[in-house]
């Protein structure tokens, strides 16, 4: 099959397009999906760089966010058939442990993400357990449908499950133009919250406002903490941080007493200095987030089908140009998602 394989850890030169990679063989409870589109995530870049504690065996295939058509199903699969148009839930788990059975599959001891340790979607075909495929929202193209699972699942877990977002909340979303940023703005607005987003240019700020952000702060030109405190003297209820070292403490300083910081992703590094006393005196909650329960993806998918959430695809590259797509994502010129068409 056609695939982009990762042959070593480091730069984009380690990604190679081939046409003769062996097709995956499915087990009885698995399905083979003919990939139509696969969206990029920063995760892909971390895995390519070998920057995570967990490294896949090489050659590896990246790609967590897949849409496509079911090509073949295992003998035990009843609810899905050949020809179904589907999206893939990127979180892989055992399916039988206590955590999996109680709806916390992202706490499973065997938890993995498609394209992290397991071969993913930068290929003509990918295999996944049958429980990982969902119907594609009918109103979305394959490119659009591949663009939301990982980011919206993580953001939903952060804002809805962990931060318990309410209509009267004021929410700060760092990096509103990123994949998780556009998800954060939309989910927060869906719940009726007041949304402050940050963006790095006037063009991106305009697009954040079009998505629903009430106020946009330029994080290169303005002091974000000061601007937030000018808007709301006591601070905001929720901050969503996926930037890491550069913003973590600023996020805490933006919060009101009892506020909640939800965080995941560390594009600027994973070390932060914390003044413990500042945090406990103000009863600030630091809530780590890693993906989210698979079941939430069904809810999110329905919201896309009803038009209440919108996919934001910035640019589509052909599969062969996966390296170029990585470089494009790394230079942060995008607004929303970068997708590979297979
Ligand atoms: Zn499990």
GROMACS .gro file of C-alpha atoms and ligand atoms in nm:
model
  343
    1UNK     CA    1   0.000   0.000   0.000
    2UNK     CA    2   0.098   0.366  -0.027
    3UNK     CA    3   0.227   0.510   0.300
    4UNK     CA    4   0.454   0.769   0.451
    5UNK     CA    5   0.687   0.585   0.683
    6UNK     CA    6   0.902   0.722   0.964
    7UNK     CA    7   1.247   0.565   0.930
    8UNK     CA    8   1.435   0.749   1.205
    9UNK     CA    9   1.378   1.016   1.471
   10UNK     CA   10   1.451   1.380   1.391
   11UNK     CA   11   1.379   1.612   1.098
   12UNK     CA   12   1.124   1.574   0.818
   13UNK     CA   13   1.383   1.395   0.603
   14UNK     CA   14   1.300   1.086   0.813
   15UNK     CA   15   0.954   1.073   0.652
   16UNK     CA   16   0.958   0.872   0.330
   17UNK     CA   17   0.674   0.810   0.085
   18UNK     CA   18   0.661   0.450  -0.036
   19UNK     CA   19   0.417   0.253  -0.251
   20UNK     CA   20   0.492  -0.101  -0.138
   21UNK     CA   21   0.440  -0.104   0.240
   22UNK     CA   22   0.260  -0.421   0.359
   23UNK     CA   23  -0.112  -0.378   0.426
   24UNK     CA   24  -0.220  -0.432   0.789
   25UNK     CA   25  -0.385  -0.768   0.865
   26UNK     CA   26  -0.701  -0.743   1.078
   27UNK     CA   27  -0.801  -0.963   1.372
   28UNK     CA   28  -1.158  -1.087   1.423
   29UNK     CA   29  -1.263  -0.780   1.624
   30UNK     CA   30  -1.092  -0.523   1.404
   31UNK     CA   31  -1.177  -0.325   1.092
   32UNK     CA   32  -0.960  -0.217   0.802
   33UNK     CA   33  -1.025   0.143   0.699
   34UNK     CA   34  -0.929   0.280   0.357
   35UNK     CA   35  -0.798   0.620   0.462
   36UNK     CA   36  -0.935   0.922   0.274
   37UNK     CA   37  -0.788   1.194   0.493
   38UNK     CA   38  -0.566   1.220   0.799
   39UNK     CA   39  -0.520   1.539   1.002
   40UNK     CA   40  -0.191   1.644   1.157
   41UNK     CA   41  -0.144   1.707   1.527
   42UNK     CA   42   0.155   1.838   1.720
   43UNK     CA   43   0.173   1.483   1.854
   44UNK     CA   44   0.295   1.375   1.508
   45UNK     CA   45   0.587   1.614   1.537
   46UNK     CA   46   0.679   1.497   1.889
   47UNK     CA   47   0.674   1.135   1.775
   48UNK     CA   48   0.881   1.218   1.464
   49UNK     CA   49   1.138   1.398   1.676
   50UNK     CA   50   1.155   1.109   1.923
   51UNK     CA   51   1.086   1.369   2.192
   52UNK     CA   52   0.842   1.161   2.399
   53UNK     CA   53   0.913   0.907   2.673
   54UNK     CA   54   0.733   0.652   2.456
   55UNK     CA   55   0.885   0.576   2.116
   56UNK     CA   56   0.737   0.354   1.846
   57UNK     CA   57   0.922   0.073   1.672
   58UNK     CA   58   1.060   0.175   1.333
   59UNK     CA   59   0.956   0.188   1.059
   60UNK     CA   60   0.652   0.362   1.199
   61UNK     CA   61   0.342   0.527   1.050
   62UNK     CA   62   0.217   0.851   1.210
   63UNK     CA   63  -0.136   0.987   1.211
   64UNK     CA   64  -0.406   0.992   1.482
   65UNK     CA   65  -0.700   1.162   1.310
   66UNK     CA   66  -0.844   0.949   1.032
   67UNK     CA   67  -1.155   0.954   0.814
   68UNK     CA   68  -1.222   0.694   0.549
   69UNK     CA   69  -1.428   0.404   0.419
   70UNK     CA   70  -1.450   0.059   0.577
   71UNK     CA   71  -1.272  -0.184   0.347
   72UNK     CA   72  -1.305  -0.507   0.547
   73UNK     CA   73  -1.438  -0.619   0.886
   74UNK     CA   74  -1.334  -0.903   1.117
   75UNK     CA   75  -1.563  -1.204   1.169
   76UNK     CA   76  -1.683  -1.083   1.512
   77UNK     CA   77  -1.775  -0.732   1.396
   78UNK     CA   78  -2.152  -0.686   1.371
   79UNK     CA   79  -2.230  -0.314   1.375
   80UNK     CA   80  -2.005  -0.195   1.093
   81UNK     CA   81  -1.998  -0.305   0.732
   82UNK     CA   82  -1.785  -0.270   0.423
   83UNK     CA   83  -1.844   0.064   0.253
   84UNK     CA   84  -1.943   0.258   0.569
   85UNK     CA   85  -1.801   0.610   0.580
   86UNK     CA   86  -1.635   0.653   0.918
   87UNK     CA   87  -1.411   0.855   1.143
   88UNK     CA   88  -1.167   0.688   1.380
   89UNK     CA   89  -1.152   0.755   1.754
   90UNK     CA   90  -0.779   0.802   1.811
   91UNK     CA   91  -0.762   0.661   2.167
   92UNK     CA   92  -0.677   0.290   2.182
   93UNK     CA   93  -0.742   0.090   2.500
   94UNK     CA   94  -0.798  -0.268   2.614
   95UNK     CA   95  -1.177  -0.230   2.626
   96UNK     CA   96  -1.226  -0.471   2.917
   97UNK     CA   97  -1.055  -0.327   3.229
   98UNK     CA   98  -1.236  -0.136   3.503
   99UNK     CA   99  -1.139   0.205   3.360
  100UNK     CA  100  -1.247   0.112   3.007
  101UNK     CA  101  -1.578  -0.032   3.125
  102UNK     CA  102  -1.656   0.272   3.339
  103UNK     CA  103  -1.608   0.521   3.058
  104UNK     CA  104  -1.254   0.631   3.145
  105UNK     CA  105  -1.079   0.447   2.866
  106UNK     CA  106  -0.814   0.722   2.858
  107UNK     CA  107  -0.708   0.596   3.206
  108UNK     CA  108  -0.657   0.240   3.078
  109UNK     CA  109  -0.312   0.103   3.166
  110UNK     CA  110  -0.273   0.000   2.801
  111UNK     CA  111  -0.380   0.339   2.665
  112UNK     CA  112  -0.222   0.441   2.337
  113UNK     CA  113  -0.299   0.691   2.062
  114UNK     CA  114  -0.318   0.592   1.698
  115UNK     CA  115   0.013   0.693   1.541
  116UNK     CA  116   0.195   0.710   1.877
  117UNK     CA  117   0.306   0.349   1.941
  118UNK     CA  118   0.051   0.192   1.707
  119UNK     CA  119   0.082   0.248   1.332
  120UNK     CA  120  -0.151   0.528   1.225
  121UNK     CA  121  -0.316   0.689   0.927
  122UNK     CA  122  -0.043   0.832   0.697
  123UNK     CA  123  -0.124   0.539   0.470
  124UNK     CA  124  -0.374   0.393   0.229
  125UNK     CA  125  -0.508   0.160   0.499
  126UNK     CA  126  -0.518   0.156   0.878
  127UNK     CA  127  -0.656  -0.111   1.112
  128UNK     CA  128  -0.832  -0.035   1.439
  129UNK     CA  129  -1.058  -0.218   1.686
  130UNK     CA  130  -1.423  -0.205   1.575
  131UNK     CA  131  -1.512  -0.002   1.887
  132UNK     CA  132  -1.289   0.279   1.753
  133UNK     CA  133  -1.493   0.363   1.444
  134UNK     CA  134  -1.790   0.600   1.436
  135UNK     CA  135  -2.013   0.711   1.147
  136UNK     CA  136  -1.872   1.015   0.964
  137UNK     CA  137  -2.096   1.322   1.005
  138UNK     CA  138  -2.282   1.325   0.671
  139UNK     CA  139  -2.248   1.698   0.613
  140UNK     CA  140  -1.867   1.696   0.634
  141UNK     CA  141  -1.613   1.614   0.365
  142UNK     CA  142  -1.350   1.351   0.452
  143UNK     CA  143  -1.093   1.628   0.502
  144UNK     CA  144  -1.325   1.812   0.740
  145UNK     CA  145  -1.421   1.491   0.923
  146UNK     CA  146  -1.057   1.401   0.988
  147UNK     CA  147  -0.992   1.742   1.138
  148UNK     CA  148  -1.176   1.721   1.469
  149UNK     CA  149  -1.150   1.394   1.670
  150UNK     CA  150  -0.829   1.440   1.872
  151UNK     CA  151  -0.850   1.814   1.932
  152UNK     CA  152  -1.222   1.834   2.009
  153UNK     CA  153  -1.211   1.523   2.229
  154UNK     CA  154  -0.927   1.674   2.435
  155UNK     CA  155  -1.090   2.016   2.453
  156UNK     CA  156  -1.429   1.869   2.546
  157UNK     CA  157  -1.268   1.670   2.826
  158UNK     CA  158  -1.085   1.984   2.943
  159UNK     CA  159  -1.368   2.238   2.934
  160UNK     CA  160  -1.678   2.025   2.989
  161UNK     CA  161  -1.565   1.733   3.208
  162UNK     CA  162  -1.279   1.887   3.405
  163UNK     CA  163  -1.353   2.261   3.418
  164UNK     CA  164  -1.733   2.215   3.431
  165UNK     CA  165  -1.787   2.513   3.202
  166UNK     CA  166  -2.104   2.721   3.258
  167UNK     CA  167  -2.267   3.005   3.057
  168UNK     CA  168  -2.165   3.265   3.316
  169UNK     CA  169  -1.796   3.165   3.303
  170UNK     CA  170  -1.520   3.376   3.156
  171UNK     CA  171  -1.268   3.164   2.973
  172UNK     CA  172  -0.919   3.236   2.842
  173UNK     CA  173  -0.801   3.025   2.545
  174UNK     CA  174  -0.431   3.055   2.462
  175UNK     CA  175  -0.336   3.028   2.092
  176UNK     CA  176  -0.686   3.055   1.948
  177UNK     CA  177  -0.559   2.983   1.595
  178UNK     CA  178  -0.422   2.636   1.672
  179UNK     CA  179  -0.616   2.313   1.624
  180UNK     CA  180  -0.708   2.298   1.993
  181UNK     CA  181  -0.757   2.676   1.999
  182UNK     CA  182  -1.033   2.674   1.738
  183UNK     CA  183  -1.192   2.384   1.926
  184UNK     CA  184  -1.163   2.570   2.258
  185UNK     CA  185  -1.328   2.887   2.127
  186UNK     CA  186  -1.615   2.691   1.973
  187UNK     CA  187  -1.684   2.460   2.269
  188UNK     CA  188  -1.670   2.751   2.516
  189UNK     CA  189  -1.912   2.955   2.302
  190UNK     CA  190  -2.141   2.652   2.263
  191UNK     CA  191  -2.178   2.658   2.643
  192UNK     CA  192  -2.247   3.032   2.634
  193UNK     CA  193  -1.927   3.142   2.807
  194UNK     CA  194  -1.746   3.474   2.756
  195UNK     CA  195  -1.433   3.389   2.557
  196UNK     CA  196  -1.100   3.568   2.554
  197UNK     CA  197  -0.860   3.418   2.299
  198UNK     CA  198  -0.499   3.503   2.226
  199UNK     CA  199  -0.355   3.519   1.874
  200UNK     CA  200  -0.023   3.615   1.716
  201UNK     CA  201  -0.144   3.842   1.433
  202UNK     CA  202  -0.433   4.067   1.337
  203UNK     CA  203  -0.536   3.825   1.063
  204UNK     CA  204  -0.559   3.537   1.311
  205UNK     CA  205  -0.735   3.760   1.565
  206UNK     CA  206  -1.002   3.841   1.304
  207UNK     CA  207  -1.062   3.470   1.241
  208UNK     CA  208  -1.084   3.402   1.618
  209UNK     CA  209  -1.355   3.671   1.641
  210UNK     CA  210  -1.539   3.513   1.347
  211UNK     CA  211  -1.537   3.183   1.539
  212UNK     CA  212  -1.701   3.358   1.832
  213UNK     CA  213  -1.423   3.492   2.056
  214UNK     CA  214  -1.550   3.801   2.240
  215UNK     CA  215  -1.205   3.954   2.291
  216UNK     CA  216  -0.874   3.867   2.126
  217UNK     CA  217  -0.538   3.963   2.277
  218UNK     CA  218  -0.221   3.971   2.066
  219UNK     CA  219   0.014   3.760   2.278
  220UNK     CA  220   0.325   3.903   2.106
  221UNK     CA  221   0.235   4.270   2.148
  222UNK     CA  222   0.033   4.280   2.469
  223UNK     CA  223   0.081   4.163   2.828
  224UNK     CA  224  -0.187   3.893   2.847
  225UNK     CA  225  -0.215   3.890   3.228
  226UNK     CA  226  -0.251   4.268   3.242
  227UNK     CA  227  -0.512   4.276   2.964
  228UNK     CA  228  -0.715   3.998   3.130
  229UNK     CA  229  -0.701   4.183   3.464
  230UNK     CA  230  -0.812   4.506   3.292
  231UNK     CA  231  -1.112   4.322   3.151
  232UNK     CA  232  -1.193   4.133   3.470
  233UNK     CA  233  -1.028   4.270   3.784
  234UNK     CA  234  -1.081   3.946   3.979
  235UNK     CA  235  -0.957   3.722   3.694
  236UNK     CA  236  -1.126   3.458   3.479
  237UNK     CA  237  -1.297   3.133   3.580
  238UNK     CA  238  -1.116   2.899   3.338
  239UNK     CA  239  -0.789   2.908   3.146
  240UNK     CA  240  -0.713   2.649   2.876
  241UNK     CA  241  -0.336   2.618   2.829
  242UNK     CA  242  -0.166   2.399   2.568
  243UNK     CA  243   0.147   2.611   2.532
  244UNK     CA  244   0.343   2.493   2.837
  245UNK     CA  245   0.652   2.659   2.990
  246UNK     CA  246   0.601   3.000   2.829
  247UNK     CA  247   0.246   3.046   2.957
  248UNK     CA  248   0.181   2.813   3.253
  249UNK     CA  249   0.237   3.063   3.533
  250UNK     CA  250   0.071   3.346   3.340
  251UNK     CA  251  -0.232   3.117   3.313
  252UNK     CA  252  -0.243   3.081   3.692
  253UNK     CA  253  -0.213   3.461   3.733
  254UNK     CA  254  -0.512   3.514   3.501
  255UNK     CA  255  -0.742   3.303   3.720
  256UNK     CA  256  -0.984   3.431   3.981
  257UNK     CA  257  -0.994   3.268   4.326
  258UNK     CA  258  -1.127   2.915   4.286
  259UNK     CA  259  -1.050   2.925   3.912
  260UNK     CA  260  -0.954   2.622   3.707
  261UNK     CA  261  -0.654   2.575   3.483
  262UNK     CA  262  -0.700   2.293   3.231
  263UNK     CA  263  -0.381   2.204   3.050
  264UNK     CA  264  -0.234   1.962   2.799
  265UNK     CA  265   0.031   1.991   2.531
  266UNK     CA  266   0.357   2.175   2.583
  267UNK     CA  267   0.469   2.331   2.255
  268UNK     CA  268   0.716   2.557   2.444
  269UNK     CA  269   0.848   2.300   2.691
  270UNK     CA  270   0.719   2.104   2.988
  271UNK     CA  271   0.892   2.264   3.290
  272UNK     CA  272   0.720   2.531   3.498
  273UNK     CA  273   0.787   2.710   3.827
  274UNK     CA  274   0.488   2.708   4.058
  275UNK     CA  275   0.438   2.921   4.369
  276UNK     CA  276   0.251   2.659   4.570
  277UNK     CA  277   0.127   2.910   4.827
  278UNK     CA  278  -0.025   3.136   4.558
  279UNK     CA  279  -0.213   2.834   4.424
  280UNK     CA  280  -0.354   2.700   4.752
  281UNK     CA  281  -0.439   3.037   4.909
  282UNK     CA  282  -0.655   3.113   4.605
  283UNK     CA  283  -0.787   2.755   4.586
  284UNK     CA  284  -0.686   2.734   4.223
  285UNK     CA  285  -0.741   2.397   4.060
  286UNK     CA  286  -0.472   2.260   3.828
  287UNK     CA  287  -0.640   1.999   3.608
  288UNK     CA  288  -0.425   1.792   3.373
  289UNK     CA  289  -0.595   1.653   3.063
  290UNK     CA  290  -0.489   1.369   2.836
  291UNK     CA  291  -0.726   1.301   2.546
  292UNK     CA  292  -1.075   1.212   2.674
  293UNK     CA  293  -1.332   0.936   2.712
  294UNK     CA  294  -1.410   0.785   2.371
  295UNK     CA  295  -1.784   0.809   2.439
  296UNK     CA  296  -1.763   1.189   2.424
  297UNK     CA  297  -1.665   1.166   2.058
  298UNK     CA  298  -2.018   1.043   1.977
  299UNK     CA  299  -2.163   1.361   2.131
  300UNK     CA  300  -1.909   1.582   1.953
  301UNK     CA  301  -1.974   1.411   1.620
  302UNK     CA  302  -2.348   1.480   1.653
  303UNK     CA  303  -2.279   1.846   1.724
  304UNK     CA  304  -2.082   1.864   1.398
  305UNK     CA  305  -2.364   1.693   1.211
  306UNK     CA  306  -2.611   1.949   1.348
  307UNK     CA  307  -2.382   2.234   1.247
  308UNK     CA  308  -2.330   2.352   1.607
  309UNK     CA  309  -1.956   2.290   1.578
  310UNK     CA  310  -1.761   2.365   1.260
  311UNK     CA  311  -1.447   2.207   1.120
  312UNK     CA  312  -1.166   2.453   1.052
  313UNK     CA  313  -0.934   2.314   0.785
  314UNK     CA  314  -0.651   2.551   0.696
  315UNK     CA  315  -0.468   2.359   0.428
  316UNK     CA  316  -0.477   2.019   0.259
  317UNK     CA  317  -0.158   1.850   0.133
  318UNK     CA  318  -0.135   1.525  -0.066
  319UNK     CA  319  -0.004   1.229   0.141
  320UNK     CA  320   0.327   1.238  -0.049
  321UNK     CA  321   0.395   1.585   0.091
  322UNK     CA  322   0.366   1.487   0.459
  323UNK     CA  323   0.711   1.637   0.526
  324UNK     CA  324   0.605   1.974   0.379
  325UNK     CA  325   0.288   1.959   0.587
  326UNK     CA  326   0.497   1.903   0.902
  327UNK     CA  327   0.715   2.203   0.818
  328UNK     CA  328   0.406   2.415   0.757
  329UNK     CA  329   0.260   2.316   1.097
  330UNK     CA  330   0.591   2.385   1.272
  331UNK     CA  331   0.607   2.742   1.142
  332UNK     CA  332   0.266   2.823   1.298
  333UNK     CA  333   0.128   2.996   0.989
  334UNK     CA  334  -0.189   2.788   1.002
  335UNK     CA  335  -0.532   2.871   1.137
  336UNK     CA  336  -0.702   2.547   1.237
  337UNK     CA  337  -0.603   2.208   1.101
  338UNK     CA  338  -0.355   2.085   0.845
  339UNK     CA  339  -0.478   1.772   0.665
  340UNK     CA  340  -0.327   1.511   0.432
  341UNK     CA  341  -0.545   1.377   0.150
  342UNK     CA  342  -0.468   1.010   0.088
  343LIG    ZN1  343  -0.861  -0.089   2.958
   0.00000   0.00000   0.00000
